[in-house]
mmCIF file of C-alpha atoms in Angstrom:
data_model
loop_
_atom_site.group_PDB
_atom_site.id
_atom_site.type_symbol
_atom_site.label_atom_id
_atom_site.label_comp_id
_atom_site.label_asym_id
_atom_site.label_seq_id
_atom_site.Cartn_x
_atom_site.Cartn_y
_atom_site.Cartn_z
ATOM 1 C CA UNK W 16 61.243 81.335 27.806
ATOM 2 C CA UNK W 17 61.268 77.716 25.873
ATOM 3 C CA UNK W 18 63.548 79.938 23.399
ATOM 4 C CA UNK W 19 65.827 80.592 25.896
ATOM 5 C CA UNK W 20 65.745 76.893 27.178
ATOM 6 C CA UNK W 21 69.312 73.831 26.331
ATOM 7 C CA UNK W 22 68.377 71.162 24.215
ATOM 8 C CA UNK W 23 68.333 68.336 26.851
ATOM 9 C CA UNK W 24 68.617 65.416 24.515
ATOM 10 C CA UNK W 25 70.119 66.816 22.137
ATOM 11 C CA UNK W 26 72.995 67.868 24.095
ATOM 12 C CA UNK W 27 72.641 64.269 26.183
ATOM 13 C CA UNK W 28 73.101 61.977 22.896
ATOM 14 C CA UNK W 29 74.681 64.524 20.951
ATOM 15 C CA UNK W 30 77.689 63.816 24.130
ATOM 16 C CA UNK W 31 77.847 59.849 23.784
ATOM 17 C CA UNK W 32 77.911 59.877 21.107
ATOM 18 C CA UNK W 33 80.918 62.284 21.360
ATOM 19 C CA UNK W 34 82.462 60.121 23.690
ATOM 20 C CA UNK W 35 82.678 57.208 21.427
ATOM 21 C CA UNK W 36 83.912 59.910 18.929
ATOM 22 C CA UNK W 37 86.876 60.760 20.369
ATOM 23 C CA UNK W 38 87.427 57.645 22.195
ATOM 24 C CA UNK W 39 87.334 54.887 18.907
ATOM 25 C CA UNK W 40 89.207 57.443 16.854
ATOM 26 C CA UNK W 41 91.698 58.898 18.714
ATOM 27 C CA UNK W 42 92.064 58.213 21.909
ATOM 28 C CA UNK W 43 92.030 54.417 21.338
ATOM 29 C CA UNK W 44 95.013 54.684 19.452
ATOM 30 C CA UNK W 45 98.388 55.503 21.773
ATOM 31 C CA UNK W 46 97.250 52.100 23.537
ATOM 32 C CA UNK W 47 96.730 49.399 19.759
ATOM 33 C CA UNK W 48 99.469 51.584 17.679
ATOM 34 C CA UNK W 49 102.611 48.996 19.798
ATOM 35 C CA UNK W 50 99.876 45.407 18.811
ATOM 36 C CA UNK W 51 99.552 47.645 15.188
ATOM 37 C CA UNK W 52 103.652 48.398 14.763
ATOM 38 C CA UNK W 53 104.442 44.963 15.680
ATOM 39 C CA UNK W 54 101.927 42.562 12.613
ATOM 40 C CA UNK W 55 103.078 45.763 10.443
ATOM 41 C CA UNK W 56 106.784 45.537 11.296
ATOM 42 C CA UNK W 57 107.148 49.365 11.846
ATOM 43 C CA UNK W 58 109.011 51.303 15.096
ATOM 44 C CA UNK W 59 106.393 53.172 16.671
ATOM 45 C CA UNK W 60 107.554 56.759 15.540
ATOM 46 C CA UNK W 61 106.676 54.785 12.159
ATOM 47 C CA UNK W 62 103.162 54.247 12.482
ATOM 48 C CA UNK W 63 102.593 57.842 14.837
ATOM 49 C CA UNK W 64 103.914 59.466 11.636
ATOM 50 C CA UNK W 65 101.188 57.802 9.893
ATOM 51 C CA UNK W 66 98.385 59.053 12.352
ATOM 52 C CA UNK W 67 100.197 62.502 12.142
ATOM 53 C CA UNK W 68 100.623 62.271 8.032
ATOM 54 C CA UNK W 69 96.202 61.187 8.077
ATOM 55 C CA UNK W 70 95.360 63.924 10.678
ATOM 56 C CA UNK W 71 96.770 66.567 8.470
ATOM 57 C CA UNK W 72 95.159 64.662 5.493
ATOM 58 C CA UNK W 73 91.832 65.307 7.314
ATOM 59 C CA UNK W 74 92.645 68.602 8.739
ATOM 60 C CA UNK W 75 92.604 69.704 4.732
ATOM 61 C CA UNK W 76 89.241 68.111 3.858
ATOM 62 C CA UNK W 77 88.064 70.220 7.031
ATOM 63 C CA UNK W 78 86.748 73.302 4.631
ATOM 64 C CA UNK W 79 84.216 71.203 2.452
ATOM 65 C CA UNK W 80 83.229 69.024 5.150
ATOM 66 C CA UNK W 81 82.227 72.976 6.928
ATOM 67 C CA UNK W 82 80.402 73.555 3.615
ATOM 68 C CA UNK W 83 78.308 70.408 3.904
ATOM 69 C CA UNK W 84 77.291 71.011 6.969
ATOM 70 C CA UNK W 85 75.701 74.514 5.954
ATOM 71 C CA UNK W 86 74.404 72.841 3.208
ATOM 72 C CA UNK W 87 73.032 69.658 3.667
ATOM 73 C CA UNK W 88 72.989 70.047 7.469
ATOM 74 C CA UNK W 89 75.575 69.334 10.410
ATOM 75 C CA UNK W 90 72.685 65.752 11.063
ATOM 76 C CA UNK W 91 72.854 64.539 8.219
ATOM 77 C CA UNK W 92 77.239 65.165 7.615
ATOM 78 C CA UNK W 93 77.416 62.991 11.123
ATOM 79 C CA UNK W 94 75.054 60.525 10.564
ATOM 80 C CA UNK W 95 77.042 59.811 6.981
ATOM 81 C CA UNK W 96 80.070 60.201 9.347
ATOM 82 C CA UNK W 97 79.209 57.108 11.981
ATOM 83 C CA UNK W 98 78.800 55.207 8.686
ATOM 84 C CA UNK W 99 81.679 56.075 6.631
ATOM 85 C CA UNK W 100 84.148 56.334 10.079
ATOM 86 C CA UNK W 101 82.781 52.721 10.770
ATOM 87 C CA UNK W 102 83.709 51.162 7.279
ATOM 88 C CA UNK W 103 86.961 52.960 7.853
ATOM 89 C CA UNK W 104 87.922 50.940 11.111
ATOM 90 C CA UNK W 105 85.935 48.016 9.636
ATOM 91 C CA UNK W 106 88.455 48.529 6.317
ATOM 92 C CA UNK W 107 92.116 48.787 9.187
ATOM 93 C CA UNK W 108 91.142 46.424 11.035
ATOM 94 C CA UNK W 109 90.762 43.969 7.795
ATOM 95 C CA UNK W 110 94.087 45.474 5.999
ATOM 96 C CA UNK W 111 96.621 43.088 4.663
ATOM 97 C CA UNK W 112 99.614 45.654 3.886
ATOM 98 C CA UNK W 113 101.183 49.028 5.322
ATOM 99 C CA UNK W 114 99.766 50.652 1.830
ATOM 100 C CA UNK W 115 96.193 50.084 3.341
ATOM 101 C CA UNK W 116 96.824 50.471 6.151
ATOM 102 C CA UNK W 117 97.781 54.110 5.951
ATOM 103 C CA UNK W 118 94.499 54.481 2.989
ATOM 104 C CA UNK W 119 92.629 53.205 5.981
ATOM 105 C CA UNK W 120 94.200 55.282 8.625
ATOM 106 C CA UNK W 121 93.489 58.389 6.743
ATOM 107 C CA UNK W 122 89.701 58.148 6.010
ATOM 108 C CA UNK W 123 89.442 57.349 9.601
ATOM 109 C CA UNK W 124 90.734 60.394 10.763
ATOM 110 C CA UNK W 125 88.932 62.029 7.825
ATOM 111 C CA UNK W 126 85.465 60.687 9.035
ATOM 112 C CA UNK W 127 86.114 61.903 12.354
ATOM 113 C CA UNK W 128 86.034 65.605 11.353
ATOM 114 C CA UNK W 129 82.272 64.685 10.688
ATOM 115 C CA UNK W 130 81.720 63.340 13.450
ATOM 116 C CA UNK W 131 83.639 65.207 16.732
ATOM 117 C CA UNK W 132 83.689 68.516 18.174
ATOM 118 C CA UNK W 133 83.243 70.994 14.911
ATOM 119 C CA UNK W 134 80.163 69.005 13.021
ATOM 120 C CA UNK W 135 78.525 68.522 16.797
ATOM 121 C CA UNK W 136 78.680 72.990 17.537
ATOM 122 C CA UNK W 137 77.521 73.407 14.458
ATOM 123 C CA UNK W 138 74.623 70.583 15.359
ATOM 124 C CA UNK W 139 73.613 72.935 17.872
ATOM 125 C CA UNK W 140 74.121 76.136 16.277
ATOM 126 C CA UNK W 141 71.244 75.309 13.977
ATOM 127 C CA UNK W 142 68.646 73.250 16.504
ATOM 128 C CA UNK W 143 68.910 76.597 18.294
ATOM 129 C CA UNK W 144 71.642 79.086 17.797
ATOM 130 C CA UNK W 145 70.361 81.450 20.818
ATOM 131 C CA UNK W 146 71.422 79.219 23.180
ATOM 132 C CA UNK W 147 74.307 77.130 21.550
ATOM 133 C CA UNK W 148 77.359 78.930 23.767
ATOM 134 C CA UNK W 149 75.905 77.423 26.873
ATOM 135 C CA UNK W 150 75.225 74.516 24.431
ATOM 136 C CA UNK W 151 78.859 73.812 23.547
ATOM 137 C CA UNK W 152 79.947 73.989 27.352
ATOM 138 C CA UNK W 153 77.787 71.684 28.869
ATOM 139 C CA UNK W 154 78.069 69.480 25.207
ATOM 140 C CA UNK W 155 81.966 69.489 26.726
ATOM 141 C CA UNK W 156 81.557 68.633 30.158
ATOM 142 C CA UNK W 157 80.147 65.202 29.211
ATOM 143 C CA UNK W 158 83.060 64.590 26.587
ATOM 144 C CA UNK W 159 85.938 65.716 28.638
ATOM 145 C CA UNK W 160 85.011 61.976 29.752
ATOM 146 C CA UNK W 161 86.272 60.932 26.180
ATOM 147 C CA UNK W 162 89.102 59.831 27.038
ATOM 148 C CA UNK W 163 89.327 58.898 30.272
ATOM 149 C CA UNK W 164 85.816 55.686 29.556
ATOM 150 C CA UNK W 165 87.635 54.701 26.469
ATOM 151 C CA UNK W 166 91.633 53.987 28.258
ATOM 152 C CA UNK W 167 90.116 51.489 30.155
ATOM 153 C CA UNK W 168 88.253 50.238 28.462
ATOM 154 C CA UNK W 169 90.434 49.607 25.361
ATOM 155 C CA UNK W 170 93.490 48.387 27.565
ATOM 156 C CA UNK W 171 90.460 46.050 28.589
ATOM 157 C CA UNK W 172 88.922 45.093 25.497
ATOM 158 C CA UNK W 173 92.976 44.381 24.709
ATOM 159 C CA UNK W 174 93.270 42.671 27.432
ATOM 160 C CA UNK W 175 91.378 39.324 25.361
ATOM 161 C CA UNK W 176 91.281 40.512 21.531
ATOM 162 C CA UNK W 177 93.403 41.301 18.935
ATOM 163 C CA UNK W 178 93.982 44.958 17.713
ATOM 164 C CA UNK W 179 92.372 44.729 14.597
ATOM 165 C CA UNK W 180 88.689 43.164 16.651
ATOM 166 C CA UNK W 181 88.548 46.213 18.652
ATOM 167 C CA UNK W 182 88.284 47.674 15.603
ATOM 168 C CA UNK W 183 85.625 45.219 14.225
ATOM 169 C CA UNK W 184 83.867 46.129 18.671
ATOM 170 C CA UNK W 185 84.466 50.096 17.761
ATOM 171 C CA UNK W 186 82.733 50.081 14.142
ATOM 172 C CA UNK W 187 79.962 48.370 15.001
ATOM 173 C CA UNK W 188 79.425 51.442 18.489
ATOM 174 C CA UNK W 189 79.665 53.600 15.458
ATOM 175 C CA UNK W 190 76.681 52.718 12.804
ATOM 176 C CA UNK W 191 74.736 50.757 15.538
ATOM 177 C CA UNK W 192 74.731 53.843 18.284
ATOM 178 C CA UNK W 193 76.428 56.628 16.585
ATOM 179 C CA UNK W 194 74.586 56.956 12.966
ATOM 180 C CA UNK W 195 70.920 56.071 14.626
ATOM 181 C CA UNK W 196 71.361 59.482 16.968
ATOM 182 C CA UNK W 197 72.940 61.441 14.480
ATOM 183 C CA UNK W 198 69.645 60.323 11.937
ATOM 184 C CA UNK W 199 66.927 62.155 14.467
ATOM 185 C CA UNK W 200 68.946 64.754 15.263
ATOM 186 C CA UNK W 201 68.984 65.875 11.626
ATOM 187 C CA UNK W 202 65.630 65.621 11.928
ATOM 188 C CA UNK W 203 65.001 67.113 14.913
ATOM 189 C CA UNK W 204 66.767 70.001 13.010
ATOM 190 C CA UNK W 205 64.237 70.111 9.695
ATOM 191 C CA UNK W 206 61.644 69.246 12.263
ATOM 192 C CA UNK W 207 62.274 72.632 14.252
ATOM 193 C CA UNK W 208 62.867 74.505 11.120
ATOM 194 C CA UNK W 209 59.612 73.629 9.242
ATOM 195 C CA UNK W 210 57.727 74.306 12.316
ATOM 196 C CA UNK W 211 59.583 77.289 13.716
ATOM 197 C CA UNK W 212 59.189 79.816 10.163
ATOM 198 C CA UNK W 213 61.063 82.524 12.506
ATOM 199 C CA UNK W 214 64.937 81.508 13.453
ATOM 200 C CA UNK W 215 66.148 83.783 15.632
ATOM 201 C CA UNK W 216 69.945 84.194 14.304
ATOM 202 C CA UNK W 217 73.045 85.444 16.063
ATOM 203 C CA UNK W 218 74.322 88.553 15.001
ATOM 204 C CA UNK W 219 77.710 88.982 14.324
ATOM 205 C CA UNK W 220 78.958 91.103 17.122
ATOM 206 C CA UNK W 221 81.909 92.747 14.881
ATOM 207 C CA UNK W 222 81.028 94.973 12.154
ATOM 208 C CA UNK W 223 81.627 94.271 8.742
ATOM 209 C CA UNK W 224 85.063 95.873 8.748
ATOM 210 C CA UNK W 225 87.058 94.096 11.790
ATOM 211 C CA UNK W 226 85.739 90.901 10.736
ATOM 212 C CA UNK W 227 88.589 89.491 8.421
ATOM 213 C CA UNK W 228 91.567 91.275 10.638
ATOM 214 C CA UNK W 229 90.225 89.252 13.941
ATOM 215 C CA UNK W 230 89.227 85.813 11.675
ATOM 216 C CA UNK W 231 92.458 85.511 10.583
ATOM 217 C CA UNK W 232 94.281 86.834 14.320
ATOM 218 C CA UNK W 233 91.338 84.514 15.835
ATOM 219 C CA UNK W 234 92.319 81.830 13.759
ATOM 220 C CA UNK W 235 95.982 82.129 14.361
ATOM 221 C CA UNK W 236 95.291 81.968 18.360
ATOM 222 C CA UNK W 237 93.595 78.511 17.832
ATOM 223 C CA UNK W 238 95.951 76.837 15.639
ATOM 224 C CA UNK W 239 99.507 78.017 18.519
ATOM 225 C CA UNK W 240 96.822 77.441 21.645
ATOM 226 C CA UNK W 241 96.098 73.569 19.710
ATOM 227 C CA UNK W 242 99.984 73.348 18.686
ATOM 228 C CA UNK W 243 101.600 73.625 22.463
ATOM 229 C CA UNK W 244 98.009 71.401 23.232
ATOM 230 C CA UNK W 245 99.149 68.577 20.715
ATOM 231 C CA UNK W 246 102.561 68.758 21.404
ATOM 232 C CA UNK W 247 103.379 68.924 24.886
ATOM 233 C CA UNK W 248 99.433 65.984 24.665
ATOM 234 C CA UNK W 249 101.980 63.271 23.117
ATOM 235 C CA UNK W 250 105.453 64.130 24.929
ATOM 236 C CA UNK W 251 104.423 64.920 28.571
ATOM 237 C CA UNK W 252 105.500 61.431 30.359
ATOM 238 C CA UNK W 253 108.763 61.318 28.554
ATOM 239 C CA UNK W 254 109.088 65.418 29.516
ATOM 240 C CA UNK W 255 108.687 65.280 32.742
ATOM 241 C CA UNK W 256 110.366 62.046 33.165
ATOM 242 C CA UNK W 257 113.477 63.838 31.260
ATOM 243 C CA UNK W 258 112.859 66.465 33.276
ATOM 244 C CA UNK W 259 113.763 63.732 36.822
ATOM 245 C CA UNK W 260 110.160 63.251 38.212
ATOM 246 C CA UNK W 261 110.669 59.770 37.770
ATOM 247 C CA UNK W 262 107.345 57.210 38.165
ATOM 248 C CA UNK W 263 106.156 59.764 39.289
ATOM 249 C CA UNK W 264 105.635 61.622 35.778
ATOM 250 C CA UNK W 265 102.543 58.763 35.034
ATOM 251 C CA UNK W 266 101.008 60.143 37.750
ATOM 252 C CA UNK W 267 101.621 63.987 37.252
ATOM 253 C CA UNK W 268 100.331 63.266 33.801
ATOM 254 C CA UNK W 269 96.334 62.071 34.747
ATOM 255 C CA UNK W 270 95.372 64.924 36.486
ATOM 256 C CA UNK W 271 95.391 66.402 33.354
ATOM 257 C CA UNK W 272 91.613 65.161 31.984
ATOM 258 C CA UNK W 273 89.957 65.086 35.322
ATOM 259 C CA UNK W 274 91.216 69.472 34.909
ATOM 260 C CA UNK W 275 89.787 70.113 30.917
ATOM 261 C CA UNK W 276 86.688 68.827 32.301
ATOM 262 C CA UNK W 277 87.399 70.527 35.304
ATOM 263 C CA UNK W 278 87.226 73.838 33.600
ATOM 264 C CA UNK W 279 84.231 72.990 31.986
ATOM 265 C CA UNK W 280 82.316 73.387 35.335
ATOM 266 C CA UNK W 281 84.485 75.556 36.546
ATOM 267 C CA UNK W 282 83.116 77.280 33.101
ATOM 268 C CA UNK W 283 80.026 76.345 33.038
ATOM 269 C CA UNK W 284 79.054 77.741 36.764
ATOM 270 C CA UNK W 285 81.137 80.764 36.537
ATOM 271 C CA UNK W 286 81.326 82.300 32.933
ATOM 272 C CA UNK W 287 77.834 83.206 32.575
ATOM 273 C CA UNK W 288 79.583 86.895 32.478
ATOM 274 C CA UNK W 289 82.553 86.484 30.615
ATOM 275 C CA UNK W 290 82.650 87.797 27.538
ATOM 276 C CA UNK W 291 83.967 84.710 24.362
ATOM 277 C CA UNK W 292 87.127 86.908 23.705
ATOM 278 C CA UNK W 293 87.401 87.506 27.502
ATOM 279 C CA UNK W 294 87.823 83.153 28.247
ATOM 280 C CA UNK W 295 90.203 83.307 24.917
ATOM 281 C CA UNK W 296 91.535 85.118 26.827
ATOM 282 C CA UNK W 297 92.399 83.412 29.526
ATOM 283 C CA UNK W 298 92.304 79.412 28.254
ATOM 284 C CA UNK W 299 95.405 81.668 26.347
ATOM 285 C CA UNK W 300 96.914 82.639 29.092
ATOM 286 C CA UNK W 301 96.903 78.966 31.124
ATOM 287 C CA UNK W 302 98.857 77.509 28.387
ATOM 288 C CA UNK W 303 102.427 78.507 28.681
ATOM 289 C CA UNK W 304 101.752 80.294 32.526
ATOM 290 C CA UNK W 305 101.579 76.240 33.313
ATOM 291 C CA UNK W 306 105.004 75.412 30.435
ATOM 292 C CA UNK W 307 106.545 78.949 33.040
ATOM 293 C CA UNK W 308 105.502 76.702 36.275
ATOM 294 C CA UNK W 309 106.644 73.607 35.407
ATOM 295 C CA UNK W 310 110.488 74.935 34.172
ATOM 296 C CA UNK W 311 111.122 77.320 37.018
ATOM 297 C CA UNK W 312 110.017 74.481 39.216
ATOM 298 C CA UNK W 313 111.523 71.396 37.648
ATOM 299 C CA UNK W 314 112.240 68.219 38.958
ATOM 300 C CA UNK W 315 109.650 69.864 41.851
ATOM 301 C CA UNK W 316 106.349 67.386 42.540
ATOM 302 C CA UNK W 317 104.646 69.793 43.477
ATOM 303 C CA UNK W 318 105.806 72.389 40.435
ATOM 304 C CA UNK W 319 104.194 69.728 38.389
ATOM 305 C CA UNK W 320 100.944 68.727 39.784
ATOM 306 C CA UNK W 321 100.796 72.501 39.585
ATOM 307 C CA UNK W 322 101.225 72.787 35.915
ATOM 308 C CA UNK W 323 99.475 69.513 34.877
ATOM 309 C CA UNK W 324 96.254 71.292 36.778
ATOM 310 C CA UNK W 325 96.562 74.000 34.765
ATOM 311 C CA UNK W 326 98.060 72.752 32.105
ATOM 312 C CA UNK W 327 94.766 70.493 31.845
ATOM 313 C CA UNK W 328 92.322 74.258 33.030
ATOM 314 C CA UNK W 329 93.438 76.197 29.778
ATOM 315 C CA UNK W 330 93.989 73.489 27.591
ATOM 316 C CA UNK W 331 89.363 72.260 28.752
ATOM 317 C CA UNK W 332 88.578 75.986 28.395
ATOM 318 C CA UNK W 333 90.448 75.877 24.822
ATOM 319 C CA UNK W 334 88.333 73.634 23.654
ATOM 320 C CA UNK W 335 84.623 75.409 24.519
ATOM 321 C CA UNK W 336 86.151 78.302 23.459
ATOM 322 C CA UNK W 337 86.770 77.276 19.248
ATOM 323 C CA UNK W 338 83.336 77.097 19.364
ATOM 324 C CA UNK W 339 81.193 79.483 20.610
ATOM 325 C CA UNK W 340 84.222 82.247 19.724
ATOM 326 C CA UNK W 341 83.664 82.065 15.994
ATOM 327 C CA UNK W 342 79.785 82.232 17.122
ATOM 328 C CA UNK W 343 80.131 85.246 19.177
ATOM 329 C CA UNK W 344 81.894 87.820 16.889
ATOM 330 C CA UNK W 345 81.327 86.444 13.424
ATOM 331 C CA UNK W 346 76.727 84.646 14.493
ATOM 332 C CA UNK W 347 75.296 82.109 13.533
ATOM 333 C CA UNK W 348 75.306 82.287 9.640
ATOM 334 C CA UNK W 349 78.198 80.635 7.916
ATOM 335 C CA UNK W 350 79.069 78.727 10.878
ATOM 336 C CA UNK W 351 80.002 75.534 9.302
ATOM 337 C CA UNK W 352 81.955 77.125 6.417
ATOM 338 C CA UNK W 353 83.421 79.116 9.502
ATOM 339 C CA UNK W 354 84.511 75.877 12.011
ATOM 340 C CA UNK W 355 85.541 74.454 8.342
ATOM 341 C CA UNK W 356 88.126 76.852 8.222
ATOM 342 C CA UNK W 357 89.174 76.105 11.305
ATOM 343 C CA UNK W 358 89.790 73.488 11.774
ATOM 344 C CA UNK W 359 92.185 72.442 8.989
ATOM 345 C CA UNK W 360 94.321 75.535 10.312
ATOM 346 C CA UNK W 361 94.649 73.724 13.354
ATOM 347 C CA UNK W 362 94.614 70.522 12.548
ATOM 348 C CA UNK W 363 97.881 71.066 10.000
ATOM 349 C CA UNK W 364 99.838 72.982 12.647
ATOM 350 C CA UNK W 365 98.799 70.748 15.938
ATOM 351 C CA UNK W 366 99.921 67.036 14.037
ATOM 352 C CA UNK W 367 103.824 68.948 13.416
ATOM 353 C CA UNK W 368 103.848 70.120 17.056
ATOM 354 C CA UNK W 369 104.586 65.622 18.442
ATOM 355 C CA UNK W 370 107.250 65.525 15.363
ATOM 356 C CA UNK W 371 108.749 69.365 16.242
ATOM 357 C CA UNK W 372 108.737 68.431 20.308
ATOM 358 C CA UNK W 373 110.747 65.486 19.646
ATOM 359 C CA UNK W 374 113.208 67.308 17.527
ATOM 360 C CA UNK W 375 113.650 69.791 19.621
ATOM 361 C CA UNK W 376 114.316 67.664 22.812
ATOM 362 C CA UNK W 377 116.861 66.510 21.229
ATOM 363 C CA UNK W 378 118.382 68.960 20.066
ATOM 364 C CA UNK W 379 118.230 71.450 22.098
ATOM 365 C CA UNK W 380 117.330 69.824 25.962
ATOM 366 C CA UNK W 381 114.137 69.488 27.376
ATOM 367 C CA UNK W 382 113.908 72.784 29.314
ATOM 368 C CA UNK W 383 114.846 74.878 25.912
ATOM 369 C CA UNK W 384 112.594 72.985 24.151
ATOM 370 C CA UNK W 385 109.248 73.946 26.685
ATOM 371 C CA UNK W 386 110.973 77.745 26.656
ATOM 372 C CA UNK W 387 110.190 77.348 22.775
ATOM 373 C CA UNK W 388 106.656 76.509 23.691
ATOM 374 C CA UNK W 389 106.055 78.768 25.947
ATOM 375 C CA UNK W 390 107.171 81.754 23.695
ATOM 376 C CA UNK W 391 104.563 80.212 21.441
ATOM 377 C CA UNK W 392 101.736 80.206 23.440
ATOM 378 C CA UNK W 393 102.092 83.763 24.638
ATOM 379 C CA UNK W 394 101.753 84.741 20.235
ATOM 380 C CA UNK W 395 98.857 83.115 21.499
ATOM 381 C CA UNK W 396 98.355 85.063 24.111
ATOM 382 C CA UNK W 397 98.835 88.078 21.878
ATOM 383 C CA UNK W 398 95.535 87.342 19.023
ATOM 384 C CA UNK W 399 93.504 87.444 21.107
ATOM 385 C CA UNK W 400 95.008 90.496 23.529
ATOM 386 C CA UNK W 401 94.126 91.658 19.381
ATOM 387 C CA UNK W 402 90.896 90.481 18.949
ATOM 388 C CA UNK W 403 89.675 92.712 22.071
ATOM 389 C CA UNK W 404 91.909 95.645 21.054
ATOM 390 C CA UNK W 405 90.101 95.733 17.768
ATOM 391 C CA UNK W 406 86.621 95.908 19.033
ATOM 392 C CA UNK W 407 87.709 98.498 22.315
ATOM 393 C CA UNK W 408 88.525 100.807 19.227
ATOM 394 C CA UNK W 409 86.292 100.535 16.971
ATOM 395 C CA UNK W 410 83.768 101.447 19.895
ATOM 396 C CA UNK W 411 85.609 104.382 21.387
ATOM 397 C CA UNK W 412 85.361 105.630 17.435
ATOM 398 C CA UNK W 413 82.304 104.856 17.437
ATOM 399 C CA UNK W 414 81.365 106.582 21.097
ATOM 400 C CA UNK W 415 83.499 109.472 19.558
ATOM 401 C CA UNK W 416 81.101 109.518 16.247
ATOM 402 C CA UNK W 417 78.153 109.657 17.554
ATOM 403 C CA UNK W 418 76.758 112.784 18.211
ATOM 404 C CA UNK W 419 78.836 114.123 15.186
ATOM 405 C CA UNK W 420 76.637 111.326 13.257
ATOM 406 C CA UNK W 421 73.312 112.677 14.458
#
């Protein structure tokens, strides 16, 4: 029975480092960006363009990081990532020119891949593969509060400090809190492997003959979901304002975060009986469904509120299945490498999303832009349906051939 218990201490510790990791390395940027732009004599577009470039380059490095996770262990990689993140934040705070700032920002977003969900999911798989799906769900429930916690923390600090000083505080959090926790978790994985000679690995649910096709479909689905998610997250308030919601746009946008957490809590309580492929399909359906609701009801405030809730539910569930679906389909062996490949493609695609949506809104209008985004989301739905179809056809052929083989 003990083997079926989730590693509560590890999940809680990782939850704290994920809140700090996402909060300090990603969510704080939008609040500090206006002052960064002023100090660098850049427009807001250039600052966010630099962030997109940093995310893109960080994404290209993800496959290598995935291999490191499999080779050296996720705990060691995350401990090193915390040190790199702290150094990069300090370098960014002390950067004396535009080039140094951009290089430091690239280092920050590259380090973030070493300490955020991709690595954290792999660590939970390495600690206890047989309960990793539940562990990942619990972790995302905790980490879902990162924006809720760090937006006000960053705002409060920035009221009394420059953006450079805020980054120095965040560097200290990564160095003094996250680094020791990740080092302890690395020791925990090493110790558990020595004590348990027979670690129960999660076996793939798919046969070798269809794994490549299923992997391509899964990556396609995740990448298109990430595109829709990233595009709407950056532009949510401007989109709602352009649709005629005015001052209500900000209030509607605030429902997104709590809805993400609600979807993760609902999945934790009720999702145990559903397959990971089904959960992936549900999350994919919710995103374009939310956009259709917004398109057909605008400028209705109740319609916009429903959009924000449904979109948040889909986004929250998506972050879970991005960790659990690869484990269910392809097993725990080589999990880090696969996560690195998935993360790379997702980040490359999603890093272009804010610019692409802004360009479309400027040239074809908001409603048509949202329609295009909904179509992209619908293609992701088709990809996950195809995965289920592949598995279903294989099962049926097995049943058909079974009596002949015996």
